[in-house]
Amino acid sequence: MIELVTQIAADVEAWILALTSSWWVFVALFALCTIDGFFPPVPSESIVITLAVTAHTTGMPNIWLVLVVAMAGAWCGDQIAFSLGRWISTDRIPWLRTQRGRRAVERAERAIAHRGASFILGARYVPIGRVAVNMTAGAVGYRRERFVAVTTVAAIMWAVYSVLIGLAAATWLGHSTLLAMGVGVVGGVLTGFAIDRVMARVARRRAGRAGAREPVTTSAAAPVGSSGSVPS
C-alpha cells in the first residue's frame, strides 16, 4: 500500500512538472489541493513546494498564482471534508477506520470539544490529521460559520508555509532544481510529522489533566438530588 501511494505521488508530481509552462497547471493545482482535503493520499504539500521551487529557479509558473490557487483549493477541500463528516460521519470513511485513523478521530473529538479553532489550525499541516479533524468537526456539529472562518485562516497559513519551504530550498540549492525539490518536500513532510507529534503530546497531557480533575468533579456533584442529576 505504501509503495502504491508513493508511486501515485511521484506520478502526480511528474505530471504537474510537465504542465508548469501551461495555465493548466493552476487547474491541476486547485484540483489536487481540493481533493487532498478529504483524500490524504493526494500529495498537495509536495506539489505546492515543487511548484514554488520551479517558480524560483525557472520563473514558471507565477509564484503568486501558485500561492492563491493553493489557498483556494485547500479551503474548498476543508469544506468538503466538513460536509462529508456531517452527512455520513467518520465511521464510513475507509482510511479513518484504520488504527491510525481511529486514533486521529478520537484525538480530534477530544480536542474540538475544548479548543476547536486552534486544533483545526494545527491539523491543517498533518495530511490524515486534517481530514480527521475537519470531518469530525462536521460530525459533532461544530458551527459551520466558525469553521469557515477558521479554515480560511488555516488555508492561508498552510499555503504560505508550503510556498516558503519551496522558496527556501530553492534559495539554498538553486544550482540543482531536482535536489531543491527533494529537500523541500522532505522538509515539508518532516515539519508535518513534527507538528503531529506535538499535537499528540498536547492532547495526551490535556486528557491526563482532565482525568485528574474528574474525581473532584464527581464527588462535588454527588450530593445534588437523590437521582444524581444536576438541576438546570
PDB file of C-alpha atoms in Angstrom:
ATOM      1  CA  MET A   1       0.000   0.000   0.000  1.00  0.00           C
ATOM      2  CA  ILE A   2       2.817   2.410   0.914  1.00  0.00           C
ATOM      3  CA  GLU A   3       4.564   1.641  -2.378  1.00  0.00           C
ATOM      4  CA  LEU A   4       1.353   2.356  -4.292  1.00  0.00           C
ATOM      5  CA  VAL A   5       0.831   5.693  -2.566  1.00  0.00           C
ATOM      6  CA  THR A   6       4.475   6.640  -3.159  1.00  0.00           C
ATOM      7  CA  GLN A   7       4.196   5.753  -6.839  1.00  0.00           C
ATOM      8  CA  ILE A   8       0.977   7.748  -7.212  1.00  0.00           C
ATOM      9  CA  ALA A   9       2.622  10.766  -5.570  1.00  0.00           C
ATOM     10  CA  ALA A  10       5.639  10.501  -7.881  1.00  0.00           C
ATOM     11  CA  ASP A  11       3.435  10.202 -10.969  1.00  0.00           C
ATOM     12  CA  VAL A  12       1.323  13.188  -9.926  1.00  0.00           C
ATOM     13  CA  GLU A  13       4.423  15.339  -9.334  1.00  0.00           C
ATOM     14  CA  ALA A  14       5.862  14.368 -12.721  1.00  0.00           C
ATOM     15  CA  TRP A  15       2.567  15.254 -14.380  1.00  0.00           C
ATOM     16  CA  ILE A  16       2.443  18.624 -12.614  1.00  0.00           C
ATOM     17  CA  LEU A  17       6.009  19.434 -13.640  1.00  0.00           C
ATOM     18  CA  ALA A  18       5.107  18.728 -17.257  1.00  0.00           C
ATOM     19  CA  LEU A  19       2.397  21.404 -17.007  1.00  0.00           C
ATOM     20  CA  THR A  20       4.493  24.188 -15.461  1.00  0.00           C
ATOM     21  CA  SER A  21       4.590  26.204 -18.679  1.00  0.00           C
ATOM     22  CA  SER A  22       0.827  25.926 -19.180  1.00  0.00           C
ATOM     23  CA  TRP A  23      -2.125  27.588 -17.466  1.00  0.00           C
ATOM     24  CA  TRP A  24      -3.488  24.094 -16.903  1.00  0.00           C
ATOM     25  CA  VAL A  25      -1.033  23.760 -14.040  1.00  0.00           C
ATOM     26  CA  PHE A  26      -3.241  26.031 -11.934  1.00  0.00           C
ATOM     27  CA  VAL A  27      -6.343  23.966 -12.698  1.00  0.00           C
ATOM     28  CA  ALA A  28      -4.450  20.835 -11.687  1.00  0.00           C
ATOM     29  CA  LEU A  29      -3.084  22.511  -8.549  1.00  0.00           C
ATOM     30  CA  PHE A  30      -6.537  23.639  -7.449  1.00  0.00           C
ATOM     31  CA  ALA A  31      -7.990  20.178  -8.045  1.00  0.00           C
ATOM     32  CA  LEU A  32      -5.209  18.397  -6.146  1.00  0.00           C
ATOM     33  CA  CYS A  33      -5.323  20.779  -3.166  1.00  0.00           C
ATOM     34  CA  THR A  34      -9.104  20.366  -3.021  1.00  0.00           C
ATOM     35  CA  ILE A  35      -9.037  16.569  -3.251  1.00  0.00           C
ATOM     36  CA  ASP A  36      -6.310  16.379  -0.592  1.00  0.00           C
ATOM     37  CA  GLY A  37      -8.750  17.995   1.833  1.00  0.00           C
ATOM     38  CA  PHE A  38     -10.754  14.768   2.004  1.00  0.00           C
ATOM     39  CA  PHE A  39      -8.444  12.173   0.375  1.00  0.00           C
ATOM     40  CA  PRO A  40      -4.990  12.208   2.073  1.00  0.00           C
ATOM     41  CA  PRO A  41      -3.004  10.133  -0.481  1.00  0.00           C
ATOM     42  CA  VAL A  42      -3.040  13.104  -2.885  1.00  0.00           C
ATOM     43  CA  PRO A  43       0.248  14.973  -2.179  1.00  0.00           C
ATOM     44  CA  SER A  44      -0.818  18.623  -2.181  1.00  0.00           C
ATOM     45  CA  GLU A  45       2.022  19.921   0.039  1.00  0.00           C
ATOM     46  CA  SER A  46       4.716  18.371  -2.117  1.00  0.00           C
ATOM     47  CA  ILE A  47       3.054  19.748  -5.252  1.00  0.00           C
ATOM     48  CA  VAL A  48       2.968  23.298  -3.865  1.00  0.00           C
ATOM     49  CA  ILE A  49       6.572  23.006  -2.674  1.00  0.00           C
ATOM     50  CA  THR A  50       7.675  21.615  -6.038  1.00  0.00           C
ATOM     51  CA  LEU A  51       5.950  24.421  -7.960  1.00  0.00           C
ATOM     52  CA  ALA A  52       7.492  27.019  -5.636  1.00  0.00           C
ATOM     53  CA  VAL A  53      10.941  25.585  -6.387  1.00  0.00           C
ATOM     54  CA  THR A  54      10.383  25.626 -10.147  1.00  0.00           C
ATOM     55  CA  ALA A  55       8.912  29.145  -9.979  1.00  0.00           C
ATOM     56  CA  HIS A  56      12.050  30.369  -8.207  1.00  0.00           C
ATOM     57  CA  THR A  57      14.544  28.586 -10.445  1.00  0.00           C
ATOM     58  CA  THR A  58      12.842  28.900 -13.856  1.00  0.00           C
ATOM     59  CA  GLY A  59      10.346  31.747 -13.405  1.00  0.00           C
ATOM     60  CA  MET A  60       7.367  29.487 -14.175  1.00  0.00           C
ATOM     61  CA  PRO A  61       4.663  29.170 -13.023  1.00  0.00           C
ATOM     62  CA  ASN A  62       3.806  32.508 -11.415  1.00  0.00           C
ATOM     63  CA  ILE A  63       4.567  32.143  -7.701  1.00  0.00           C
ATOM     64  CA  TRP A  64       1.740  34.454  -6.598  1.00  0.00           C
ATOM     65  CA  LEU A  65      -0.828  32.459  -8.532  1.00  0.00           C
ATOM     66  CA  VAL A  66       0.559  29.255  -7.029  1.00  0.00           C
ATOM     67  CA  LEU A  67       0.006  30.775  -3.580  1.00  0.00           C
ATOM     68  CA  VAL A  68      -3.550  31.981  -4.257  1.00  0.00           C
ATOM     69  CA  VAL A  69      -4.676  28.796  -6.013  1.00  0.00           C
ATOM     70  CA  ALA A  70      -3.222  26.622  -3.237  1.00  0.00           C
ATOM     71  CA  MET A  71      -5.129  28.672  -0.652  1.00  0.00           C
ATOM     72  CA  ALA A  72      -8.401  28.358  -2.559  1.00  0.00           C
ATOM     73  CA  GLY A  73      -8.023  24.631  -3.155  1.00  0.00           C
ATOM     74  CA  ALA A  74      -7.108  23.907   0.468  1.00  0.00           C
ATOM     75  CA  TRP A  75     -10.109  25.895   1.712  1.00  0.00           C
ATOM     76  CA  CYS A  76     -12.521  24.104  -0.625  1.00  0.00           C
ATOM     77  CA  GLY A  77     -11.153  20.715   0.396  1.00  0.00           C
ATOM     78  CA  ASP A  78     -11.695  21.533   4.063  1.00  0.00           C
ATOM     79  CA  GLN A  79     -15.319  22.477   3.410  1.00  0.00           C
ATOM     80  CA  ILE A  80     -15.932  19.212   1.565  1.00  0.00           C
ATOM     81  CA  ALA A  81     -14.422  17.216   4.449  1.00  0.00           C
ATOM     82  CA  PHE A  82     -16.631  19.077   6.933  1.00  0.00           C
ATOM     83  CA  SER A  83     -19.746  18.368   4.849  1.00  0.00           C
ATOM     84  CA  LEU A  84     -18.827  14.685   4.478  1.00  0.00           C
ATOM     85  CA  GLY A  85     -18.440  14.415   8.245  1.00  0.00           C
ATOM     86  CA  ARG A  86     -21.849  15.989   8.765  1.00  0.00           C
ATOM     87  CA  TRP A  87     -23.571  13.815   6.160  1.00  0.00           C
ATOM     88  CA  ILE A  88     -22.004  10.376   6.545  1.00  0.00           C
ATOM     89  CA  SER A  89     -19.822  10.568   9.718  1.00  0.00           C
ATOM     90  CA  THR A  90     -16.228   9.368  10.079  1.00  0.00           C
ATOM     91  CA  ASP A  91     -17.155   5.695  10.605  1.00  0.00           C
ATOM     92  CA  ARG A  92     -17.837   5.149   6.902  1.00  0.00           C
ATOM     93  CA  ILE A  93     -14.534   6.541   5.610  1.00  0.00           C
ATOM     94  CA  PRO A  94     -12.111   3.631   4.944  1.00  0.00           C
ATOM     95  CA  TRP A  95      -8.829   5.415   5.810  1.00  0.00           C
ATOM     96  CA  LEU A  96     -10.351   6.730   9.054  1.00  0.00           C
ATOM     97  CA  ARG A  97     -11.325   3.218  10.142  1.00  0.00           C
ATOM     98  CA  THR A  98      -7.715   2.052  10.358  1.00  0.00           C
ATOM     99  CA  GLN A  99      -5.925   2.019  13.701  1.00  0.00           C
ATOM    100  CA  ARG A 100      -4.126   5.278  12.929  1.00  0.00           C
ATOM    101  CA  GLY A 101      -7.292   6.829  11.529  1.00  0.00           C
ATOM    102  CA  ARG A 102      -9.356   5.953  14.614  1.00  0.00           C
ATOM    103  CA  ARG A 103      -6.681   7.401  16.894  1.00  0.00           C
ATOM    104  CA  ALA A 104      -6.754  10.598  14.850  1.00  0.00           C
ATOM    105  CA  VAL A 105     -10.557  10.813  15.078  1.00  0.00           C
ATOM    106  CA  GLU A 106     -10.604  10.141  18.826  1.00  0.00           C
ATOM    107  CA  ARG A 107      -7.956  12.801  19.368  1.00  0.00           C
ATOM    108  CA  ALA A 108      -9.928  15.198  17.180  1.00  0.00           C
ATOM    109  CA  GLU A 109     -13.167  14.623  19.115  1.00  0.00           C
ATOM    110  CA  ARG A 110     -11.487  15.433  22.419  1.00  0.00           C
ATOM    111  CA  ALA A 111      -9.619  18.438  21.069  1.00  0.00           C
ATOM    112  CA  ILE A 112     -12.546  20.014  19.200  1.00  0.00           C
ATOM    113  CA  ALA A 113     -14.618  19.923  22.378  1.00  0.00           C
ATOM    114  CA  HIS A 114     -12.010  22.010  24.244  1.00  0.00           C
ATOM    115  CA  ARG A 115     -10.057  24.033  21.682  1.00  0.00           C
ATOM    116  CA  GLY A 116     -11.637  23.606  18.269  1.00  0.00           C
ATOM    117  CA  ALA A 117     -10.144  26.614  16.488  1.00  0.00           C
ATOM    118  CA  SER A 118      -6.508  26.064  17.484  1.00  0.00           C
ATOM    119  CA  PHE A 119      -6.712  22.341  16.763  1.00  0.00           C
ATOM    120  CA  ILE A 120      -8.193  22.888  13.298  1.00  0.00           C
ATOM    121  CA  LEU A 121      -5.390  25.356  12.552  1.00  0.00           C
ATOM    122  CA  GLY A 122      -2.685  22.938  13.698  1.00  0.00           C
ATOM    123  CA  ALA A 123      -4.173  19.892  11.972  1.00  0.00           C
ATOM    124  CA  ARG A 124      -4.003  21.583   8.544  1.00  0.00           C
ATOM    125  CA  TYR A 125      -0.299  20.614   8.385  1.00  0.00           C
ATOM    126  CA  VAL A 126      -0.921  16.891   9.013  1.00  0.00           C
ATOM    127  CA  PRO A 127      -2.421  15.042   5.980  1.00  0.00           C
ATOM    128  CA  ILE A 128      -4.544  12.409   7.758  1.00  0.00           C
ATOM    129  CA  GLY A 129      -4.943  14.635  10.801  1.00  0.00           C
ATOM    130  CA  ARG A 130      -6.610  17.464   8.903  1.00  0.00           C
ATOM    131  CA  VAL A 131      -9.107  15.104   7.255  1.00  0.00           C
ATOM    132  CA  ALA A 132      -9.939  13.503  10.602  1.00  0.00           C
ATOM    133  CA  VAL A 133     -10.309  16.854  12.358  1.00  0.00           C
ATOM    134  CA  ASN A 134     -12.394  18.514   9.651  1.00  0.00           C
ATOM    135  CA  MET A 135     -14.703  15.544   9.212  1.00  0.00           C
ATOM    136  CA  THR A 136     -15.046  15.166  12.973  1.00  0.00           C
ATOM    137  CA  ALA A 137     -15.919  18.862  13.249  1.00  0.00           C
ATOM    138  CA  GLY A 138     -18.800  18.252  10.858  1.00  0.00           C
ATOM    139  CA  ALA A 139     -19.866  15.041  12.616  1.00  0.00           C
ATOM    140  CA  VAL A 140     -20.019  16.601  16.100  1.00  0.00           C
ATOM    141  CA  GLY A 141     -21.948  19.673  14.958  1.00  0.00           C
ATOM    142  CA  TYR A 142     -19.209  22.307  15.066  1.00  0.00           C
ATOM    143  CA  ARG A 143     -20.666  25.633  13.899  1.00  0.00           C
ATOM    144  CA  ARG A 144     -20.199  25.957  10.146  1.00  0.00           C
ATOM    145  CA  GLU A 145     -19.770  29.740  10.281  1.00  0.00           C
ATOM    146  CA  ARG A 146     -16.901  29.397  12.733  1.00  0.00           C
ATOM    147  CA  PHE A 147     -15.406  26.504  10.779  1.00  0.00           C
ATOM    148  CA  VAL A 148     -15.416  28.569   7.580  1.00  0.00           C
ATOM    149  CA  ALA A 149     -13.618  31.424   9.333  1.00  0.00           C
ATOM    150  CA  VAL A 150     -11.015  29.191  10.998  1.00  0.00           C
ATOM    151  CA  THR A 151     -10.276  27.197   7.847  1.00  0.00           C
ATOM    152  CA  THR A 152      -9.867  30.409   5.866  1.00  0.00           C
ATOM    153  CA  VAL A 153      -7.025  31.381   8.198  1.00  0.00           C
ATOM    154  CA  ALA A 154      -5.682  27.806   8.136  1.00  0.00           C
ATOM    155  CA  ALA A 155      -5.639  27.652   4.326  1.00  0.00           C
ATOM    156  CA  ILE A 156      -3.774  30.955   4.059  1.00  0.00           C
ATOM    157  CA  MET A 157      -1.176  29.912   6.641  1.00  0.00           C
ATOM    158  CA  TRP A 158      -0.712  26.464   5.070  1.00  0.00           C
ATOM    159  CA  ALA A 159      -0.244  27.830   1.557  1.00  0.00           C
ATOM    160  CA  VAL A 160       2.265  30.439   2.727  1.00  0.00           C
ATOM    161  CA  TYR A 161       4.129  27.802   4.748  1.00  0.00           C
ATOM    162  CA  SER A 162       4.348  25.400   1.774  1.00  0.00           C
ATOM    163  CA  VAL A 163       5.492  28.104  -0.639  1.00  0.00           C
ATOM    164  CA  LEU A 164       8.113  29.379   1.808  1.00  0.00           C
ATOM    165  CA  ILE A 165       9.564  25.894   2.251  1.00  0.00           C
ATOM    166  CA  GLY A 166       9.898  25.600  -1.517  1.00  0.00           C
ATOM    167  CA  LEU A 167      11.470  29.048  -1.853  1.00  0.00           C
ATOM    168  CA  ALA A 168      13.912  28.340   0.984  1.00  0.00           C
ATOM    169  CA  ALA A 169      15.000  25.060  -0.615  1.00  0.00           C
ATOM    170  CA  ALA A 170      15.382  26.734  -4.000  1.00  0.00           C
ATOM    171  CA  THR A 171      17.402  29.608  -2.497  1.00  0.00           C
ATOM    172  CA  TRP A 172      19.858  27.297  -0.746  1.00  0.00           C
ATOM    173  CA  LEU A 173      20.079  24.732  -3.545  1.00  0.00           C
ATOM    174  CA  GLY A 174      19.270  26.838  -6.596  1.00  0.00           C
ATOM    175  CA  HIS A 175      22.035  25.224  -8.614  1.00  0.00           C
ATOM    176  CA  SER A 176      20.135  21.921  -8.566  1.00  0.00           C
ATOM    177  CA  THR A 177      16.378  22.143  -9.116  1.00  0.00           C
ATOM    178  CA  LEU A 178      15.769  18.439  -8.512  1.00  0.00           C
ATOM    179  CA  LEU A 179      17.780  18.444  -5.278  1.00  0.00           C
ATOM    180  CA  ALA A 180      15.926  21.556  -4.091  1.00  0.00           C
ATOM    181  CA  MET A 181      12.599  19.854  -4.801  1.00  0.00           C
ATOM    182  CA  GLY A 182      13.646  16.770  -2.873  1.00  0.00           C
ATOM    183  CA  VAL A 183      14.905  18.731   0.128  1.00  0.00           C
ATOM    184  CA  GLY A 184      11.806  20.931   0.120  1.00  0.00           C
ATOM    185  CA  VAL A 185       9.383  18.021   0.008  1.00  0.00           C
ATOM    186  CA  VAL A 186      11.257  16.098   2.712  1.00  0.00           C
ATOM    187  CA  GLY A 187      11.354  19.265   4.848  1.00  0.00           C
ATOM    188  CA  GLY A 188       7.611  19.691   4.467  1.00  0.00           C
ATOM    189  CA  VAL A 189       6.931  16.070   5.421  1.00  0.00           C
ATOM    190  CA  LEU A 190       9.203  16.256   8.477  1.00  0.00           C
ATOM    191  CA  THR A 191       7.587  19.514   9.603  1.00  0.00           C
ATOM    192  CA  GLY A 192       4.143  17.973   9.308  1.00  0.00           C
ATOM    193  CA  PHE A 193       5.324  14.916  11.263  1.00  0.00           C
ATOM    194  CA  ALA A 194       6.781  17.137  13.991  1.00  0.00           C
ATOM    195  CA  ILE A 195       3.538  19.104  14.291  1.00  0.00           C
ATOM    196  CA  ASP A 196       1.604  15.825  14.504  1.00  0.00           C
ATOM    197  CA  ARG A 197       3.821  14.623  17.368  1.00  0.00           C
ATOM    198  CA  VAL A 198       3.460  17.912  19.237  1.00  0.00           C
ATOM    199  CA  MET A 199      -0.331  17.851  18.828  1.00  0.00           C
ATOM    200  CA  ALA A 200      -0.472  14.256  20.078  1.00  0.00           C
ATOM    201  CA  ARG A 201       1.624  15.113  23.144  1.00  0.00           C
ATOM    202  CA  VAL A 202      -0.503  18.145  23.969  1.00  0.00           C
ATOM    203  CA  ALA A 203      -3.680  16.069  23.586  1.00  0.00           C
ATOM    204  CA  ARG A 204      -2.344  13.403  25.978  1.00  0.00           C
ATOM    205  CA  ARG A 205      -1.401  15.999  28.570  1.00  0.00           C
ATOM    206  CA  ARG A 206      -4.798  17.640  28.395  1.00  0.00           C
ATOM    207  CA  ALA A 207      -6.514  14.253  28.665  1.00  0.00           C
ATOM    208  CA  GLY A 208      -4.389  13.470  31.725  1.00  0.00           C
ATOM    209  CA  ARG A 209      -5.320  16.742  33.391  1.00  0.00           C
ATOM    210  CA  ALA A 210      -9.000  16.203  32.646  1.00  0.00           C
ATOM    211  CA  GLY A 211      -8.787  12.704  34.124  1.00  0.00           C
ATOM    212  CA  ALA A 212      -7.084  14.035  37.258  1.00  0.00           C
ATOM    213  CA  ARG A 213      -9.882  16.559  37.802  1.00  0.00           C
ATOM    214  CA  GLU A 214     -12.712  14.105  37.184  1.00  0.00           C
ATOM    215  CA  PRO A 215     -12.878  12.543  40.719  1.00  0.00           C
ATOM    216  CA  VAL A 216     -13.142  16.002  42.291  1.00  0.00           C
ATOM    217  CA  THR A 217     -15.993  16.975  39.970  1.00  0.00           C
ATOM    218  CA  THR A 218     -17.840  13.708  40.623  1.00  0.00           C
ATOM    219  CA  SER A 219     -17.596  13.981  44.392  1.00  0.00           C
ATOM    220  CA  ALA A 220     -18.799  17.560  44.330  1.00  0.00           C
ATOM    221  CA  ALA A 221     -21.800  16.732  42.158  1.00  0.00           C
ATOM    222  CA  ALA A 222     -22.876  13.591  44.066  1.00  0.00           C
ATOM    223  CA  PRO A 223     -24.920  15.272  46.840  1.00  0.00           C
ATOM    224  CA  VAL A 224     -27.167  17.100  44.350  1.00  0.00           C
ATOM    225  CA  GLY A 225     -30.548  15.427  44.423  1.00  0.00           C
ATOM    226  CA  SER A 226     -31.380  11.786  45.141  1.00  0.00           C
ATOM    227  CA  SER A 227     -31.325  10.871  41.444  1.00  0.00           C
ATOM    228  CA  GLY A 228     -27.807  12.173  40.985  1.00  0.00           C
ATOM    229  CA  SER A 229     -28.853  14.723  38.353  1.00  0.00           C
ATOM    230  CA  VAL A 230     -27.857  18.345  38.479  1.00  0.00           C
ATOM    231  CA  PRO A 231     -30.766  20.776  38.193  1.00  0.00           C
ATOM    232  CA  SER A 232     -30.588  23.237  35.321  1.00  0.00           C
TER     233      SER A 232
END
